mmCIF file with all atom_site columns, C-alpha atoms in Angstrom:
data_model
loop_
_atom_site.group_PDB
_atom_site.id
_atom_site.type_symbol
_atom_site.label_atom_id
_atom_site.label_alt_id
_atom_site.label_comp_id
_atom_site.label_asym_id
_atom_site.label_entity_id
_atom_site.label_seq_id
_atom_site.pdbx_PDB_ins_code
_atom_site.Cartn_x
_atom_site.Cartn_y
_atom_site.Cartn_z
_atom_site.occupancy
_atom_site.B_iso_or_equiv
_atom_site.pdbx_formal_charge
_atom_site.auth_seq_id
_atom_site.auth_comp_id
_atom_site.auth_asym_id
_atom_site.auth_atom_id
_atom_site.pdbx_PDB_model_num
ATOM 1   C CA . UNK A 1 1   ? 150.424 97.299  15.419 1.00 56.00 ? 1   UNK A CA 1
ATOM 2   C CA . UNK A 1 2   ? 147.934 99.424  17.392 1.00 56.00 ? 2   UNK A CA 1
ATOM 3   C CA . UNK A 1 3   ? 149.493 98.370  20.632 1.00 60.00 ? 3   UNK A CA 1
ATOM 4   C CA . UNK A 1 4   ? 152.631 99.769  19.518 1.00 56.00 ? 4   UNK A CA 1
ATOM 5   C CA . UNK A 1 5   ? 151.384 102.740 18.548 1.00 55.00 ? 5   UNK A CA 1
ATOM 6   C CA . UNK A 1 6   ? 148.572 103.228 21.620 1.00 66.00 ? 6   UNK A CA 1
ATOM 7   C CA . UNK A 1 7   ? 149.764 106.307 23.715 1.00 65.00 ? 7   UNK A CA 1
ATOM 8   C CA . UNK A 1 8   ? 150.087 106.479 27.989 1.00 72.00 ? 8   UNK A CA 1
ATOM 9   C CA . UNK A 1 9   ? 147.657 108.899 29.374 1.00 67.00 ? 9   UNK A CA 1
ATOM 10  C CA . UNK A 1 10  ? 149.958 111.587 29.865 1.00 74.00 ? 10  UNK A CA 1
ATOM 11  C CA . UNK A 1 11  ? 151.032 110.907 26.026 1.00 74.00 ? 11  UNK A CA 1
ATOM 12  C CA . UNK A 1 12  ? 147.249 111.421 25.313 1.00 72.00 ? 12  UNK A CA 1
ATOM 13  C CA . UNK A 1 13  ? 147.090 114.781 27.480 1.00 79.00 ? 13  UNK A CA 1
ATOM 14  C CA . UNK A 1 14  ? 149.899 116.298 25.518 1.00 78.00 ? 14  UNK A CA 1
ATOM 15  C CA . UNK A 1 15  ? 148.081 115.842 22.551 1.00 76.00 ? 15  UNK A CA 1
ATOM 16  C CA . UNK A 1 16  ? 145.795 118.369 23.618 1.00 76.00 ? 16  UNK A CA 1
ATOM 17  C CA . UNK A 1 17  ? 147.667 120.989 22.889 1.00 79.00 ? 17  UNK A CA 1
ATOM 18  C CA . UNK A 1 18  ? 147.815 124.093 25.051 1.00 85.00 ? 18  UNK A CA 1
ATOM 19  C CA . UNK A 1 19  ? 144.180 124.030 26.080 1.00 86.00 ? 19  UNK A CA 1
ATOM 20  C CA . UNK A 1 20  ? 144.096 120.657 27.808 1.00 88.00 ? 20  UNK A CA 1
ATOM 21  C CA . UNK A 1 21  ? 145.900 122.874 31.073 1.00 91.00 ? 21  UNK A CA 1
ATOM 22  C CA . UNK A 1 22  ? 142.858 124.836 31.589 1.00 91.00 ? 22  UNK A CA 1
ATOM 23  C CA . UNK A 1 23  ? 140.447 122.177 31.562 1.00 92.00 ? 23  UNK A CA 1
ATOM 24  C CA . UNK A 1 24  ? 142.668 119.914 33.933 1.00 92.00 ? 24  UNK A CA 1
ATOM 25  C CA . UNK A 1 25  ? 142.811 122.717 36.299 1.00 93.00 ? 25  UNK A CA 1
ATOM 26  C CA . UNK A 1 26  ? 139.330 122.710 36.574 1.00 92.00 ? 26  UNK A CA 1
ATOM 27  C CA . UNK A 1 27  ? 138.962 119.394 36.634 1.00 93.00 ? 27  UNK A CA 1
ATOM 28  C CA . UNK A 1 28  ? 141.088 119.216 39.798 1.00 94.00 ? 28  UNK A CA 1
ATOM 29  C CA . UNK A 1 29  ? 139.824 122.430 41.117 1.00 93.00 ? 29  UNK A CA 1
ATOM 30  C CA . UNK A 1 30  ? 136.476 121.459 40.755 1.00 93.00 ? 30  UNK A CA 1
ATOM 31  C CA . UNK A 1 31  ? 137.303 117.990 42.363 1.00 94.00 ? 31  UNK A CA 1
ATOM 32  C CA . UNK A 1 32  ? 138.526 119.325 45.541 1.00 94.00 ? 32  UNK A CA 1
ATOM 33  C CA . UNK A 1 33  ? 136.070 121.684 45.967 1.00 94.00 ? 33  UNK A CA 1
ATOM 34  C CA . UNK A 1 34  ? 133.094 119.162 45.760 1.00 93.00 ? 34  UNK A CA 1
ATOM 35  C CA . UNK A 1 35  ? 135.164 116.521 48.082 1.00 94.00 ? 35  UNK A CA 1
ATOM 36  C CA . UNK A 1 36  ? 135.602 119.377 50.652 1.00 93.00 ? 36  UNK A CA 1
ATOM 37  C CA . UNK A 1 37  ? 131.562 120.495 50.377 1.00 92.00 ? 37  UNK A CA 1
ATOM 38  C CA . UNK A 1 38  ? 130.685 117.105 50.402 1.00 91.00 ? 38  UNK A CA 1
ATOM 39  C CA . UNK A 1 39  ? 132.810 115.961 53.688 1.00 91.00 ? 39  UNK A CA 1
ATOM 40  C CA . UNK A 1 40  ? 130.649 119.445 55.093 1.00 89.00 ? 40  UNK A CA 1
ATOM 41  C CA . UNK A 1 41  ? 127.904 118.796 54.271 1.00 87.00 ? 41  UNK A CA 1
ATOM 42  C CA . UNK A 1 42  ? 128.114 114.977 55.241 1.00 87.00 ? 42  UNK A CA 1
ATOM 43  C CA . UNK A 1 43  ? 128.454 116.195 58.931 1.00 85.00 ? 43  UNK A CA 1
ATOM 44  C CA . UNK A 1 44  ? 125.942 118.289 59.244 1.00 84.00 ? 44  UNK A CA 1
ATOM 45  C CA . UNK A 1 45  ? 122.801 116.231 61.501 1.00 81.00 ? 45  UNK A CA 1
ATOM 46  C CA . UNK A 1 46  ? 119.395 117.774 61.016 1.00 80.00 ? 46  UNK A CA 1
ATOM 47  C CA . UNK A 1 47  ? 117.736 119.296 64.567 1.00 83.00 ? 47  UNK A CA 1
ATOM 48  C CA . UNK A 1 48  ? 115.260 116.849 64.960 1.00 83.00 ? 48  UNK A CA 1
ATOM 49  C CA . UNK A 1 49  ? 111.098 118.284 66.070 1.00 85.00 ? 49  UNK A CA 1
ATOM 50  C CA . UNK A 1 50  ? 111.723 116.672 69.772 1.00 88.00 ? 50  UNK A CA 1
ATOM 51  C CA . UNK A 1 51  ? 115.156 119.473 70.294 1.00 88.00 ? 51  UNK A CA 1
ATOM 52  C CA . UNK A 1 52  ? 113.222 121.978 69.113 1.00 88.00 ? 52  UNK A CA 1
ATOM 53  C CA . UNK A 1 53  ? 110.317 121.270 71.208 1.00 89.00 ? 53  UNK A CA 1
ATOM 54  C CA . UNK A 1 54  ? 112.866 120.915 74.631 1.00 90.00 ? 54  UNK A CA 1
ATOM 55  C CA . UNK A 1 55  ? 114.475 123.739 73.802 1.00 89.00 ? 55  UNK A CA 1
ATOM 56  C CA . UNK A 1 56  ? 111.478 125.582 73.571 1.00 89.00 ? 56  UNK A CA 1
ATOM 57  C CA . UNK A 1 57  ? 109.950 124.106 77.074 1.00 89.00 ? 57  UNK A CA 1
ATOM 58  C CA . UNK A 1 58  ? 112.876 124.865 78.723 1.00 87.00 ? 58  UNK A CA 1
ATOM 59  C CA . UNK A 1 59  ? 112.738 128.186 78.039 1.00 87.00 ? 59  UNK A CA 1
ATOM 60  C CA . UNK A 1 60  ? 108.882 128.970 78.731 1.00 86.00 ? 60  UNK A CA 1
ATOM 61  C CA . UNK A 1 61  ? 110.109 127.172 82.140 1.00 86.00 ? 61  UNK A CA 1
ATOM 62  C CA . UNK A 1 62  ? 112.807 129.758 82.654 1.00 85.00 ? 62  UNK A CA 1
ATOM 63  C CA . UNK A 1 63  ? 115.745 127.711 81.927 1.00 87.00 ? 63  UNK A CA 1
ATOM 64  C CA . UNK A 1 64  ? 117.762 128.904 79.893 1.00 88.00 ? 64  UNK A CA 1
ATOM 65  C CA . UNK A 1 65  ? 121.125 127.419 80.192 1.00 89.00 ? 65  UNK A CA 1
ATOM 66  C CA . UNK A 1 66  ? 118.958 123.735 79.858 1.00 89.00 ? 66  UNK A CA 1
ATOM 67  C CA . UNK A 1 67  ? 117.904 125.254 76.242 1.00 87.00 ? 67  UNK A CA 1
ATOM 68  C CA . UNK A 1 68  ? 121.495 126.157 75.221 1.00 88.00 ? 68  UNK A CA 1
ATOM 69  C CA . UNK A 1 69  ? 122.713 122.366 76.664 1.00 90.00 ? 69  UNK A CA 1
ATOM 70  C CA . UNK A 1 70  ? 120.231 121.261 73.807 1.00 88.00 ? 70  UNK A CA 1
ATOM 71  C CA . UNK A 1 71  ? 121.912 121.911 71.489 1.00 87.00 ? 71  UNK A CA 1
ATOM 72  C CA . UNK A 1 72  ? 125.468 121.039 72.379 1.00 86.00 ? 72  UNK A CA 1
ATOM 73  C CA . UNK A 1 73  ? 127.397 118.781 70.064 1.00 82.00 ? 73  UNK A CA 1
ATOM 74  C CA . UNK A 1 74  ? 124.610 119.784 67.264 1.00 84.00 ? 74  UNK A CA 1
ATOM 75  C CA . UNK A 1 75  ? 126.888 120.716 64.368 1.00 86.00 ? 75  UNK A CA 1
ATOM 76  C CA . UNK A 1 76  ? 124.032 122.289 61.798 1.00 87.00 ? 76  UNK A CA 1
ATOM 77  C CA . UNK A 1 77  ? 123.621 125.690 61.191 1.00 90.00 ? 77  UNK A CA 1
ATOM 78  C CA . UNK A 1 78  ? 120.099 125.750 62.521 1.00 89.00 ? 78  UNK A CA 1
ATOM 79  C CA . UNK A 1 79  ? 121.612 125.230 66.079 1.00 89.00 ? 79  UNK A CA 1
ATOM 80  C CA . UNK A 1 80  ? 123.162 128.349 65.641 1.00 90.00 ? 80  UNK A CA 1
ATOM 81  C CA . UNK A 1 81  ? 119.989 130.287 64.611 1.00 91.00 ? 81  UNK A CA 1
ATOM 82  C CA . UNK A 1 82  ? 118.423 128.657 67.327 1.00 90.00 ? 82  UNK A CA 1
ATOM 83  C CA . UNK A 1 83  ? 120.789 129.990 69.976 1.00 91.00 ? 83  UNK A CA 1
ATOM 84  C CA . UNK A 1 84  ? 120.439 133.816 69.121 1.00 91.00 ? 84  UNK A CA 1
ATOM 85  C CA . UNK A 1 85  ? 116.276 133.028 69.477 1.00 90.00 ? 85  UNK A CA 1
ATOM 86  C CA . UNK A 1 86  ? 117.689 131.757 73.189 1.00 89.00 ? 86  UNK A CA 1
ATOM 87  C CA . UNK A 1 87  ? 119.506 134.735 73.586 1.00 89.00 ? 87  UNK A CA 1
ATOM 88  C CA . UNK A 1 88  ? 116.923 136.916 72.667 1.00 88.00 ? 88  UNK A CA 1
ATOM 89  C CA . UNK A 1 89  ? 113.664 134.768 73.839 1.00 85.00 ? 89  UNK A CA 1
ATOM 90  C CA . UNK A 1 90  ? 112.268 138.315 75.570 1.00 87.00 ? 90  UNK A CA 1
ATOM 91  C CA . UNK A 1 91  ? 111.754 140.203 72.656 1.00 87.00 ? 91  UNK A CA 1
ATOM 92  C CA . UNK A 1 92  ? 109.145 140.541 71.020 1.00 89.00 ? 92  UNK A CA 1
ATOM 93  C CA . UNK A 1 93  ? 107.800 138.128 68.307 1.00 87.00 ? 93  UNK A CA 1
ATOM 94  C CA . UNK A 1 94  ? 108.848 140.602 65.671 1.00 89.00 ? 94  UNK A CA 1
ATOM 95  C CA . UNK A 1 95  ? 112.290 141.614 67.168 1.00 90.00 ? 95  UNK A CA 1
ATOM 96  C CA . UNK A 1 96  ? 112.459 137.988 67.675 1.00 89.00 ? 96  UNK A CA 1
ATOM 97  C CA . UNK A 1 97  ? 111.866 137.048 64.261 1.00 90.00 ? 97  UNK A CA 1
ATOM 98  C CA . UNK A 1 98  ? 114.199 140.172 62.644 1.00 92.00 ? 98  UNK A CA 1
ATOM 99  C CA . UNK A 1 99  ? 117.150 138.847 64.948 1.00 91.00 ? 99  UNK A CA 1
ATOM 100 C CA . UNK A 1 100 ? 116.401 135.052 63.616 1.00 91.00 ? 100 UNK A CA 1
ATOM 101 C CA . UNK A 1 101 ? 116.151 136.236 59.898 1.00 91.00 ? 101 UNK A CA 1
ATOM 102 C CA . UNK A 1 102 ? 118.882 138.313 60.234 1.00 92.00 ? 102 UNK A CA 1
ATOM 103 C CA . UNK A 1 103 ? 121.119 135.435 61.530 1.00 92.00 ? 103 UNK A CA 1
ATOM 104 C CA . UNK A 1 104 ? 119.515 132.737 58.770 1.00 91.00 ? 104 UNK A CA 1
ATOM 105 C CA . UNK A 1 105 ? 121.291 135.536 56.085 1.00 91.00 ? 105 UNK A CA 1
ATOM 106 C CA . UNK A 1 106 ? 124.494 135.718 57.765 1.00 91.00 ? 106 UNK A CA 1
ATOM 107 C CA . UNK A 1 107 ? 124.434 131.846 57.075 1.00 91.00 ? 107 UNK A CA 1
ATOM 108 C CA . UNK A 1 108 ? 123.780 131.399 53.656 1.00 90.00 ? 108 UNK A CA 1
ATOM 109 C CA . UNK A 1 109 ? 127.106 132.820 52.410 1.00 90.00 ? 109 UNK A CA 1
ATOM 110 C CA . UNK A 1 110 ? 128.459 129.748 53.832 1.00 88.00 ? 110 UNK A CA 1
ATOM 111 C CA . UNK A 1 111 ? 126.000 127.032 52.842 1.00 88.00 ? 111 UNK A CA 1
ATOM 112 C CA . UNK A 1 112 ? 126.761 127.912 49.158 1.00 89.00 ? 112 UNK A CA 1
ATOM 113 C CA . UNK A 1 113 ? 129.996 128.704 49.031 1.00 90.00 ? 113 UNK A CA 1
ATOM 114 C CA . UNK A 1 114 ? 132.044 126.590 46.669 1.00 90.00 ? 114 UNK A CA 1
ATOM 115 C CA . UNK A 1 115 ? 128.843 125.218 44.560 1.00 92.00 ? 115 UNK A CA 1
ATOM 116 C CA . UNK A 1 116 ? 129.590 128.430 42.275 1.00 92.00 ? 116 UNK A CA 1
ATOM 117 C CA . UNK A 1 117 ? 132.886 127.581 41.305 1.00 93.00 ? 117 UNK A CA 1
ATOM 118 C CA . UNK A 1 118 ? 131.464 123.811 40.445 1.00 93.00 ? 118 UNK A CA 1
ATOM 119 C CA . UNK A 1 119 ? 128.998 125.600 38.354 1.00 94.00 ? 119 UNK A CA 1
ATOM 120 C CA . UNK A 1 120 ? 131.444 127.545 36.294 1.00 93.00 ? 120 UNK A CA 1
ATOM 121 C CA . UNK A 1 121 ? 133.974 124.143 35.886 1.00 93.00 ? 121 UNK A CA 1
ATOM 122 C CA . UNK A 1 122 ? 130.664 122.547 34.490 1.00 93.00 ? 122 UNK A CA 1
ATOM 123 C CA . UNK A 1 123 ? 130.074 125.452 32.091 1.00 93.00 ? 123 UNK A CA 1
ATOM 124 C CA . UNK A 1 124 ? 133.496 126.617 31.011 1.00 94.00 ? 124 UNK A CA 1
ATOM 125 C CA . UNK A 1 125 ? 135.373 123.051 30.365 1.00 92.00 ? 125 UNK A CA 1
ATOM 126 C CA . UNK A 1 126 ? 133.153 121.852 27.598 1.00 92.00 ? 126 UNK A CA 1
ATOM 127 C CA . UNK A 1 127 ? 133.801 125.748 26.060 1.00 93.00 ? 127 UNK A CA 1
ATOM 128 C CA . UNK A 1 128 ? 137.421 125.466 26.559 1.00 91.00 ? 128 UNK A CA 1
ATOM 129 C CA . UNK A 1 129 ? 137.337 122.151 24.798 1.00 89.00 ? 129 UNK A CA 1
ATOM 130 C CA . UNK A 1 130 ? 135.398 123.624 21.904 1.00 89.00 ? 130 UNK A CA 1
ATOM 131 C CA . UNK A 1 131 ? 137.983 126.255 21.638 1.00 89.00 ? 131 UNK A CA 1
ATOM 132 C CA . UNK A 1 132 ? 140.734 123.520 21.449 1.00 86.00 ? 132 UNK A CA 1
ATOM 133 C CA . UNK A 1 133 ? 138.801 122.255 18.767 1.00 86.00 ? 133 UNK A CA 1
ATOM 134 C CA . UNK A 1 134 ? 138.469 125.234 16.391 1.00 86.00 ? 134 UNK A CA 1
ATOM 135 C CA . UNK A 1 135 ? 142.508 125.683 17.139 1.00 85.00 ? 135 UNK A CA 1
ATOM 136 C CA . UNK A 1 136 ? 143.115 121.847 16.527 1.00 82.00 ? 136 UNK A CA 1
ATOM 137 C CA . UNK A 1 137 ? 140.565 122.221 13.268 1.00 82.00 ? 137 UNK A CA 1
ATOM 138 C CA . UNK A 1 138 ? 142.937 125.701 12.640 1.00 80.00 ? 138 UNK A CA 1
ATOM 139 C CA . UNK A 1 139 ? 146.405 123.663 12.722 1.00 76.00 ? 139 UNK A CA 1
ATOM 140 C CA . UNK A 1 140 ? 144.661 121.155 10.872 1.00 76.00 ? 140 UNK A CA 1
ATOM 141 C CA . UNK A 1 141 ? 143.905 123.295 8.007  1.00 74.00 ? 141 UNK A CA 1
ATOM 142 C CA . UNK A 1 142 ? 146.851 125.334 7.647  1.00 74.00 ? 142 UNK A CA 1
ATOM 143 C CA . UNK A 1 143 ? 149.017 121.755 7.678  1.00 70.00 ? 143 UNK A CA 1
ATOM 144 C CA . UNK A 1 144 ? 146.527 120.863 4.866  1.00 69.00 ? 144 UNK A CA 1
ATOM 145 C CA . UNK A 1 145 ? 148.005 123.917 2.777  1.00 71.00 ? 145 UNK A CA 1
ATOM 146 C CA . UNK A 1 146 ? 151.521 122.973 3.104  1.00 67.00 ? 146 UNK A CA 1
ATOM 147 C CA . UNK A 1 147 ? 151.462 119.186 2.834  1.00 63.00 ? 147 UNK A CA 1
ATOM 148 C CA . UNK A 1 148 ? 148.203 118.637 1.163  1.00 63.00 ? 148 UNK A CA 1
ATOM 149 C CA . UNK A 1 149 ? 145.737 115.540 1.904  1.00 61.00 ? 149 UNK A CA 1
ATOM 150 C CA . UNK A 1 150 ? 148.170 112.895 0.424  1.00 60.00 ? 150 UNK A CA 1
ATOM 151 C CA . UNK A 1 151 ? 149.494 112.044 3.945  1.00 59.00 ? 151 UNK A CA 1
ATOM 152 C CA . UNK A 1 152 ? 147.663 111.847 6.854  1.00 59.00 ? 152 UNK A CA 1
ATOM 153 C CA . UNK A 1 153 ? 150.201 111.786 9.393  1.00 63.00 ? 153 UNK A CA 1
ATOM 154 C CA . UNK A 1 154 ? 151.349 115.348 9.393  1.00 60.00 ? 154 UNK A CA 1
ATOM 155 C CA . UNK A 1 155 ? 147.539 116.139 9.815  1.00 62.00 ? 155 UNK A CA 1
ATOM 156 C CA . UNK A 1 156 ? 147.056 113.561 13.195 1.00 63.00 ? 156 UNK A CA 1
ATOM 157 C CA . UNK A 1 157 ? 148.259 116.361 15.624 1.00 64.00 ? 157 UNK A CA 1
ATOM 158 C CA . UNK A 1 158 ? 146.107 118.851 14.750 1.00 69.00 ? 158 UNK A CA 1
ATOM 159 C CA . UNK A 1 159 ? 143.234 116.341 14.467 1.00 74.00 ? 159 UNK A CA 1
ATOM 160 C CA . UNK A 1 160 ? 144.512 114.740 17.867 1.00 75.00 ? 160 UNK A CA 1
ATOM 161 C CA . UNK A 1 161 ? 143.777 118.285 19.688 1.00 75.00 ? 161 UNK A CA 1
ATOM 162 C CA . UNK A 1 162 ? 140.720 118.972 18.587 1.00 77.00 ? 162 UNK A CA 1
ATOM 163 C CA . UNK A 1 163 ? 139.178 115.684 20.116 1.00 83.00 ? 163 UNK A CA 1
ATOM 164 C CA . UNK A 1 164 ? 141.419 115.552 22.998 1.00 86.00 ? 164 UNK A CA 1
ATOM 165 C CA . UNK A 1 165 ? 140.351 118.829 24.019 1.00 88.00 ? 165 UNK A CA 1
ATOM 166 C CA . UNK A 1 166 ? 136.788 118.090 23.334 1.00 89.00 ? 166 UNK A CA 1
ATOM 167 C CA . UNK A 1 167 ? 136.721 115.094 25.240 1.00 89.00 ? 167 UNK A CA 1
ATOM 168 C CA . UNK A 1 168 ? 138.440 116.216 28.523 1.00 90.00 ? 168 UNK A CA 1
ATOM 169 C CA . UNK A 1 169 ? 136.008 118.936 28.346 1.00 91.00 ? 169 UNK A CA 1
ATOM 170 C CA . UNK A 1 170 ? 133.092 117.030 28.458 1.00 92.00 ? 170 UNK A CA 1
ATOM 171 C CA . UNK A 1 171 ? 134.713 114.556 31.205 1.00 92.00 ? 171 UNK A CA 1
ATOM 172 C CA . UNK A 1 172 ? 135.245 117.858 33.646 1.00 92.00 ? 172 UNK A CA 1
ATOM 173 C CA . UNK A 1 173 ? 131.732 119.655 32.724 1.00 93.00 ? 173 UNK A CA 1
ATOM 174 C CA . UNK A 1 174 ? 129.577 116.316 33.252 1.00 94.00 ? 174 UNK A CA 1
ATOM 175 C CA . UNK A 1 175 ? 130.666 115.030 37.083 1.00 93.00 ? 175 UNK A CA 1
ATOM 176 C CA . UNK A 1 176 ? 131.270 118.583 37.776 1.00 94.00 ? 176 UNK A CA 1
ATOM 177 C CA . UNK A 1 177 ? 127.281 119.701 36.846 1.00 94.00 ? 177 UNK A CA 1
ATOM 178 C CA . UNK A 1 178 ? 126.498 116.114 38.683 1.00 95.00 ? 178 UNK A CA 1
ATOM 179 C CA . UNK A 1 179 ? 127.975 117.167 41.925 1.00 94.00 ? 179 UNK A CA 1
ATOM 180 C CA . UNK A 1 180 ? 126.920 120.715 41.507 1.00 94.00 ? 180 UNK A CA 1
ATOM 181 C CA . UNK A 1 181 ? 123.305 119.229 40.905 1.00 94.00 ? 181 UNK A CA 1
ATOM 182 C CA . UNK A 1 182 ? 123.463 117.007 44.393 1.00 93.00 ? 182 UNK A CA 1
ATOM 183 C CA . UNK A 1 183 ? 125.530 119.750 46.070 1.00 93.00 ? 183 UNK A CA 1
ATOM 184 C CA . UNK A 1 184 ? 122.986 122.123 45.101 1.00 93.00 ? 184 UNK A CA 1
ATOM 185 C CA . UNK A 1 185 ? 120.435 119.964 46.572 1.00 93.00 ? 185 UNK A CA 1
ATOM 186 C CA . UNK A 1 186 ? 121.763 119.179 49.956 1.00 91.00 ? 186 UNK A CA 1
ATOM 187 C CA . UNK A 1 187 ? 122.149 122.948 50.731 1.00 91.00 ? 187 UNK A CA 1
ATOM 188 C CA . UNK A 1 188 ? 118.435 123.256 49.507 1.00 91.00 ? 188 UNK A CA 1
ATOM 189 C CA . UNK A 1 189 ? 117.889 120.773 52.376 1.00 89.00 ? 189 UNK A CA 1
ATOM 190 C CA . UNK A 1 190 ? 120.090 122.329 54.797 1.00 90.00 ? 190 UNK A CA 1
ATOM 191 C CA . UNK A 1 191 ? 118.233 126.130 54.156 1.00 91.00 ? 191 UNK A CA 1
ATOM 192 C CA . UNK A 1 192 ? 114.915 124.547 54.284 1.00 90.00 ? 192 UNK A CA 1
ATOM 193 C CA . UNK A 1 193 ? 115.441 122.700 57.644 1.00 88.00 ? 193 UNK A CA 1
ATOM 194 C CA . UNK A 1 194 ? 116.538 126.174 59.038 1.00 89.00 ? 194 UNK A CA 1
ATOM 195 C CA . UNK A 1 195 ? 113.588 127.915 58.105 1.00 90.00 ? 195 UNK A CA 1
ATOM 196 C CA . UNK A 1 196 ? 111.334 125.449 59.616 1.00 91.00 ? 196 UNK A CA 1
ATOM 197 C CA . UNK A 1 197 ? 113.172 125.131 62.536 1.00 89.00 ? 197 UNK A CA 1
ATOM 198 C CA . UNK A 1 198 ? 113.246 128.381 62.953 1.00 89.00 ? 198 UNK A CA 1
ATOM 199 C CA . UNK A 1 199 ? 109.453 129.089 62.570 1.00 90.00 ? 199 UNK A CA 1
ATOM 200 C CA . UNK A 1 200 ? 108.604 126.532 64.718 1.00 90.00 ? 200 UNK A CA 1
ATOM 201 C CA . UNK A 1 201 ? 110.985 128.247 67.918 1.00 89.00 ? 201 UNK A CA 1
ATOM 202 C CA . UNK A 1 202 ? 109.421 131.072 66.682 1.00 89.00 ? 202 UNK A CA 1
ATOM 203 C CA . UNK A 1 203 ? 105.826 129.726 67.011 1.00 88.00 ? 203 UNK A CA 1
ATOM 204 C CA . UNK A 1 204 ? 106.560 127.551 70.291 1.00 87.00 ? 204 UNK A CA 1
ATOM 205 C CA . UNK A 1 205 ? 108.354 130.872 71.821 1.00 84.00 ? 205 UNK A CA 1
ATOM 206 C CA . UNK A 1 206 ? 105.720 133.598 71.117 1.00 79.00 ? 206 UNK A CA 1
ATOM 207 C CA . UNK A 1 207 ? 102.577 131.775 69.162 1.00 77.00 ? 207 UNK A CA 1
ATOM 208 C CA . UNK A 1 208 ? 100.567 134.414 66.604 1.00 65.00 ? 208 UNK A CA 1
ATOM 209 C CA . UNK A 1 209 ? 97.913  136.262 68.555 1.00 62.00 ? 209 UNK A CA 1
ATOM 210 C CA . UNK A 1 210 ? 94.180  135.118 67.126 1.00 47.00 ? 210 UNK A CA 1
ATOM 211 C CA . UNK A 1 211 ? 92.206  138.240 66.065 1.00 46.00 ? 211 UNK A CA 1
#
C-alpha cells in the first residue's frame, strides 16, 4: 500500500507549494556558480619561491624580457602582479610597492566574485523554506476550520508543504555554505600567495635600507 501511494520526485516538488521555485532556483543557481569557481580556481598553479627568485635575478642582471618569459604559461593572479613590478622595477621601493598594491586591489574583485551569491543561497533557502512552512501550517489551519480533524486527508497538502519546503531548504543552504566554506578558503589561499609573492619581488627588487 505505501508503494502505491509513494510519489516521483517531481510529484514530491509539487507538493511544495509555490515556495519550492525559489529554493530550486537557488539550488541550481548556487550549483553552477560553485562548479564554475571551482573549475577557476582548480587552474590556478601557485608561483613557486624558485620563479620568484629568477625573475628577480634576471632583472638585477638587466634582463628584462628573461623576467617576463618567467612567467609565461603561469595562469595565477600573482603572475600578473608580478609583471607590473617588471614593468616598473626602476621606481622606487615605495612607487614600487603603491603600483603592486594598487594592482593586488584591482584583483580581488575577481578572486571573490561568485562566493557572495553562494553565501546568500546558504542563508536565504532554509528562510524560504521556513516561510513555506508557516504558509503550509496557514493552509493547514484554515482546512482544519472547514473540515475539522475527523479526516486527515484534506489536511496532507497543507502538511505536505510545510515539510517539503523545509526540507529542500535545508538541502540548498547546507552544500551551498559547504562550498562557500572551501570556496572561501581557496581564495584565502590564492590572496595570501599574492601578498607574499609580492613582498618577496618587492624585497629581492629593492631590499629595506638598515638604519
Amino acid at each position: 500500500a505505501l508503494v502505491e501511494v509513494e510519489d516521483t520526485f517531481f510529484e514530491h516538488i509539487q507538493k511544495g507549494g509555490i515556495w519550492i521555485y525559489p529554493i530550486l532556483f537557488l539550488a541550481v543557481i548556487s550549483f553552477l556558480v560553485a562548479i564554475v569557481k571551482l573549475l577557476s580556481m582548480i587552474k590556478l598553479r601557485e608561483i613557486a619561491p624558485a620563479t620568484i627568485t629568477s625573475v628577480v635575478g634576471h632583472l638585477k642582471a638587466g634582463e628584462q624580457a628573461k623576467a617576463s618569459g618567467d612567467l609565461e604559461g603561469i595562469n595565477h593572479p600573482t603572475a600578473e602582479i608580478l609583471q607590473v613590478g617588471i614593468d616598473h622595477a626602476d621606481l622606487p621601493r615605495a612607487a614600487l610597492e603603491e603600483k603592486l598594491y594598487e594592482r593586488h586591489l584591482s584583483l580581488l574583485p575577481g578572486l571573490q566574485r561568485g562566493l557572495p551569491f553562494i553565501a546568500i543561497a546558504a542563508a536565504t533557502a532554509p528562510l524560504l523554506g521556513l516561510l513555506g512552512t508557516v504558509t503550509g501550517m496557514i493552509h493547514t489551519f484554515q482546512k482544519i476550520t472547514v473540515f475539522g480533524t475527523g479526516d486527515a486527508k484534506p489536511l496532507a497538502s497543507g502538511i505536505s508543504e510545510a515539510l517539503v519546503t523545509t526540507e529542500f531548504g535545508l538541502i540548498v543552504a547546507i552544500p551551498s555554505l559547504i562550498a562557500h566554506a572551501l570556496l572561501s578558503r581557496r581564495a584565502a589561499g590564492v590572496r595570501s600567495n599574492m601578498e607574499m609573492s609580492s613582498l618577496a619581488f618587492l624585497n629581492g627588487i629593492r631590499p629595506v635600507e638598515s638604519n
